[in-house]
PDB file of C-alpha atoms in Angstrom:
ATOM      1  CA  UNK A   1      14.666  44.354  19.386  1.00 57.00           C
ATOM      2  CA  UNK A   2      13.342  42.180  22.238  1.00 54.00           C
ATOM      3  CA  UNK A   3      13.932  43.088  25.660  1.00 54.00           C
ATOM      4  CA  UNK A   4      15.378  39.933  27.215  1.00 52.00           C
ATOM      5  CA  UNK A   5      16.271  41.472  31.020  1.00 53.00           C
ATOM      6  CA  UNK A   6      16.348  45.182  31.908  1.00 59.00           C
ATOM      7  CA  UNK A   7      19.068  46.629  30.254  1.00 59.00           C
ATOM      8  CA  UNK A   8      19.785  43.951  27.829  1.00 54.00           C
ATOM      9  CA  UNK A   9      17.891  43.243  24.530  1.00 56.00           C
ATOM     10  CA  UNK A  10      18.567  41.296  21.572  1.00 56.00           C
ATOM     11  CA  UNK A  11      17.945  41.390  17.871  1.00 58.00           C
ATOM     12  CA  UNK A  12      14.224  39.381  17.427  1.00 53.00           C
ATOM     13  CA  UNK A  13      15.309  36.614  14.844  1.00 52.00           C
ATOM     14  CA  UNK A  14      12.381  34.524  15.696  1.00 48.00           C
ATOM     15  CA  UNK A  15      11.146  35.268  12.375  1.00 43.00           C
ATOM     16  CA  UNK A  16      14.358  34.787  10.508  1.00 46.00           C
ATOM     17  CA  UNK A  17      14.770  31.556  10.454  1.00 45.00           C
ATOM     18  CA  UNK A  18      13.157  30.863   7.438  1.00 45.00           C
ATOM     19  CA  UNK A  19      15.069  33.527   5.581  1.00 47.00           C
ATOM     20  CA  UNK A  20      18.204  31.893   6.288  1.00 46.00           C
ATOM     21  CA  UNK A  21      17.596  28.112   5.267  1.00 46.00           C
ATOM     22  CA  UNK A  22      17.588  27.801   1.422  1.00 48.00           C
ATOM     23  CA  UNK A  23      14.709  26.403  -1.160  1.00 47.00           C
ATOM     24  CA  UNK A  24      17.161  23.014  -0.916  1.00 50.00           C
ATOM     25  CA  UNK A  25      16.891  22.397   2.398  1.00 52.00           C
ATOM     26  CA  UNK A  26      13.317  22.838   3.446  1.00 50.00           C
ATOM     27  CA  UNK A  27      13.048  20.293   0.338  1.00 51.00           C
ATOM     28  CA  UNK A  28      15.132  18.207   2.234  1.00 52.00           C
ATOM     29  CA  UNK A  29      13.137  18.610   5.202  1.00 55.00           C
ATOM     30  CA  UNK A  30      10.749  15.849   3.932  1.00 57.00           C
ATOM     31  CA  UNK A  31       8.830  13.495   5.871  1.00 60.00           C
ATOM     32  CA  UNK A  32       9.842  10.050   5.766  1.00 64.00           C
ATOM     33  CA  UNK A  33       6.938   7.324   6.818  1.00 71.00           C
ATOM     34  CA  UNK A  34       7.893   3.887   8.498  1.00 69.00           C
ATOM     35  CA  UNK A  35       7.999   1.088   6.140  1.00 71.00           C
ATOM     36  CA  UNK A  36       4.415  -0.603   5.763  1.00 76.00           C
ATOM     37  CA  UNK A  37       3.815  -3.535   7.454  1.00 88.00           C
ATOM     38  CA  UNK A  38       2.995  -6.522   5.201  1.00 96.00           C
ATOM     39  CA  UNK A  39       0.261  -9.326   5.355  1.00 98.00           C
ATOM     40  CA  UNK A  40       1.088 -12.495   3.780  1.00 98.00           C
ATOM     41  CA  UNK A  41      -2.086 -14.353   1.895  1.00 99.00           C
ATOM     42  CA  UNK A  42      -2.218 -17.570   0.332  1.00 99.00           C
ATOM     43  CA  UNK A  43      -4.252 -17.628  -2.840  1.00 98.00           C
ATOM     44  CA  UNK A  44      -6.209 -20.913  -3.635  1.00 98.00           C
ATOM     45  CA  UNK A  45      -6.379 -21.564  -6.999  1.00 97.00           C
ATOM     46  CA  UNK A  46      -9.643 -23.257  -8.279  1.00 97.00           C
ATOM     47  CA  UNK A  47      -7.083 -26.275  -9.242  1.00 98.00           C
ATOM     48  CA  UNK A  48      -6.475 -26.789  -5.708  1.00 98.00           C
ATOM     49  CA  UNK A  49      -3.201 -25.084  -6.357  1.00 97.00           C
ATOM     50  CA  UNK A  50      -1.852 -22.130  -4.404  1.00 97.00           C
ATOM     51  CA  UNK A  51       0.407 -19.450  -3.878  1.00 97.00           C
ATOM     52  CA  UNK A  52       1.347 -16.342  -1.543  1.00 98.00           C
ATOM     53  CA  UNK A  53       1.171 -12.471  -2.146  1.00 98.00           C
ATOM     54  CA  UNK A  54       1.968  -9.615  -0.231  1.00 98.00           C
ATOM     55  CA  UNK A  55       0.310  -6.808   0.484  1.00 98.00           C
ATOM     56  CA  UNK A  56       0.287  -3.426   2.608  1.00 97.00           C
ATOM     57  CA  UNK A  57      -2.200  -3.756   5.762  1.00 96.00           C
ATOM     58  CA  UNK A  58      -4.226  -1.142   5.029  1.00 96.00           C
ATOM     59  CA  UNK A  59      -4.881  -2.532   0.800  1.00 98.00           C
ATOM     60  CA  UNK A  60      -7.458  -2.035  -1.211  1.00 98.00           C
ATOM     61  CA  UNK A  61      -8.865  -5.385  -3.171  1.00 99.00           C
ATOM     62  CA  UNK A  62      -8.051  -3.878  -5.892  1.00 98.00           C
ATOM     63  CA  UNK A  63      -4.259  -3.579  -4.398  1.00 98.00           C
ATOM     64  CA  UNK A  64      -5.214  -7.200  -3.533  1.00 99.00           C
ATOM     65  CA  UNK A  65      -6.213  -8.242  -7.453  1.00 99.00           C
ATOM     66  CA  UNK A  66      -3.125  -6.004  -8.635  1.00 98.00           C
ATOM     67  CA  UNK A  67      -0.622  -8.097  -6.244  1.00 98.00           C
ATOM     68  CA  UNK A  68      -2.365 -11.472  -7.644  1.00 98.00           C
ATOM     69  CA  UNK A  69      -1.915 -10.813 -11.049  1.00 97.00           C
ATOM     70  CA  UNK A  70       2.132  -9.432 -10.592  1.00 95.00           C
ATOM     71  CA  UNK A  71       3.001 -12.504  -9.483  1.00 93.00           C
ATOM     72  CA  UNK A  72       1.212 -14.374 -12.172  1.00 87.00           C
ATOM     73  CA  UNK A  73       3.343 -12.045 -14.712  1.00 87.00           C
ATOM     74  CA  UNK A  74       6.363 -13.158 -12.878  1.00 84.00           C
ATOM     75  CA  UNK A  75       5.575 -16.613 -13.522  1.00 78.00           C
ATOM     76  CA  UNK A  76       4.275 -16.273 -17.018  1.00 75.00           C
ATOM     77  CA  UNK A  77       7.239 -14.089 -18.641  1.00 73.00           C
ATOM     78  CA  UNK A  78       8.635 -17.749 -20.450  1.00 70.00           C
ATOM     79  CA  UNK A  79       5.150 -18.713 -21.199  1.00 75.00           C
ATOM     80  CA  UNK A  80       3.993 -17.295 -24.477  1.00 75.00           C
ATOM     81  CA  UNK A  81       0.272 -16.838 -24.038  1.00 79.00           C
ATOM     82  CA  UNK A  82      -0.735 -13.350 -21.999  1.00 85.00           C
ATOM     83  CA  UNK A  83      -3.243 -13.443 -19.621  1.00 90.00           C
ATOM     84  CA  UNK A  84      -6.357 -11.389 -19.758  1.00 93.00           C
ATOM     85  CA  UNK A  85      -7.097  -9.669 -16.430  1.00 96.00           C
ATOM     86  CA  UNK A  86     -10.150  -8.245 -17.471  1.00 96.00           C
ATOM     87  CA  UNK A  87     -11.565 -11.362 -18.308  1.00 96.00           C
ATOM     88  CA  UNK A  88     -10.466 -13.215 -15.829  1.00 96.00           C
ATOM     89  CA  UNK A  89     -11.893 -10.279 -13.311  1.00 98.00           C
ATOM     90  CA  UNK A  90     -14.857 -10.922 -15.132  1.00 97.00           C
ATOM     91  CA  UNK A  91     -15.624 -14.031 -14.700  1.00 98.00           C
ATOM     92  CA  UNK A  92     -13.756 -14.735 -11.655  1.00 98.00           C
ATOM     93  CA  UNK A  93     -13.565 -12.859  -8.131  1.00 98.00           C
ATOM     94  CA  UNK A  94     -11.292 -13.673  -4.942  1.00 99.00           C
ATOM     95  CA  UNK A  95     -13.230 -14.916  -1.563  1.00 99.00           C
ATOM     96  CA  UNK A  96     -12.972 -14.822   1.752  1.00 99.00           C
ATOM     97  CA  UNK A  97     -14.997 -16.778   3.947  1.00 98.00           C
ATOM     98  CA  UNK A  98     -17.961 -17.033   1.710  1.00 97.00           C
ATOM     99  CA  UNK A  99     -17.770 -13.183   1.038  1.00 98.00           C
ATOM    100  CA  UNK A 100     -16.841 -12.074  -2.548  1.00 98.00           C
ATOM    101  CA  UNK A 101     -14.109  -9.604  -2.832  1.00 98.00           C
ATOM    102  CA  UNK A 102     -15.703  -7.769  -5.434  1.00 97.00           C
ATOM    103  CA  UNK A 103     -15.494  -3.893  -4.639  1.00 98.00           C
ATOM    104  CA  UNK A 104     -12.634  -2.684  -5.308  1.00 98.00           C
ATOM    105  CA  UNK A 105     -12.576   0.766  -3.253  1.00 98.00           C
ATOM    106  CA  UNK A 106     -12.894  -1.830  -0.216  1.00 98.00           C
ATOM    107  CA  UNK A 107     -10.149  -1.705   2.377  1.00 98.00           C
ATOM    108  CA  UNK A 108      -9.017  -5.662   2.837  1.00 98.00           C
ATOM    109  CA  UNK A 109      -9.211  -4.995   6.546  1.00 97.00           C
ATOM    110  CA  UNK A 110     -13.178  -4.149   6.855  1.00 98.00           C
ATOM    111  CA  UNK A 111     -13.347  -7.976   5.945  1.00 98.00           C
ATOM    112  CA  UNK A 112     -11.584  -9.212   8.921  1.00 98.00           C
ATOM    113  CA  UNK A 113      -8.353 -10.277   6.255  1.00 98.00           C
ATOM    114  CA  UNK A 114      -5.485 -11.037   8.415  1.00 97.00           C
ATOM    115  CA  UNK A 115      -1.822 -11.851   8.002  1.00 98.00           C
ATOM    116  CA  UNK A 116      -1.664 -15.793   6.969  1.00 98.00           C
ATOM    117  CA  UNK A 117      -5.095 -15.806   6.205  1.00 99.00           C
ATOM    118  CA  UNK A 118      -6.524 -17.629   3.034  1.00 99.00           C
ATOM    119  CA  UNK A 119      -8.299 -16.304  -0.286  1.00 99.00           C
ATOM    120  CA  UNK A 120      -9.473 -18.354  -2.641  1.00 99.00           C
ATOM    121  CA  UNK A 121     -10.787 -17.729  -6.319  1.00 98.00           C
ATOM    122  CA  UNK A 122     -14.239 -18.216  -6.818  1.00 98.00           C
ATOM    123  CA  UNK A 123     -17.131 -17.758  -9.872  1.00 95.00           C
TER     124      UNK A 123
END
């Protein structure tokens, strides 16, 4: 019992709270994050060729390399030949302003990557 005023005092149920909501709803007590903000990069092709990806603004280039090669298997599915990613990451790397994109643990962002910025294959 708490003593709210002299003379009057109520059951403490402070700590009773939990007890009383079920296992189901402190599950649905779950936090829900704001939808990520996309930046939208064009990818030069060493044809001269390009194309745009997607990707959250706080990627990885490996979240980078992983967008670039989904929407190559978008466009391939008719084609019957499948594309090698490991080769092609081995041979191959994505740049940006004359730095190579080659870590992929790197945040896109520590390279100064922007929303409608450019990347461009490279050897």
């Amino acid at each position: 019992m708490v003593k709210i005023m002299p003379g009057i005092e109520q059951e403490d149920q402070s700590f009773r709270v939990l007890d009383q909501l079920s296992l189901n709803n402190l599950l649905s007590l779950s936090y829900h994050r704001l939808p990520q903000q996309l930046l939208n990069l064009s990818i030069l092709k060493l044809d001269g060729s390009s194309f745009e990806v997607n990707v959250a603004r706080n990627a990885t280039i490996a979240d980078l390399k992983q967008a670039v090669e989904e929407i190559f298997s978008l466009s391939q599915k008719d084609c019957e030949g499948k594309i090698s990613w490991s080769h092609v990451w081995g041979h191959f790397c994505l740049c940006y302003e004359g730095q190579k994109l080659i870590n992929d643990k790197v945040y896109i962002r520590n390279f100064g990557i922007k929303d409608g910025d450019q990347v461009s294959f490279t050897y």
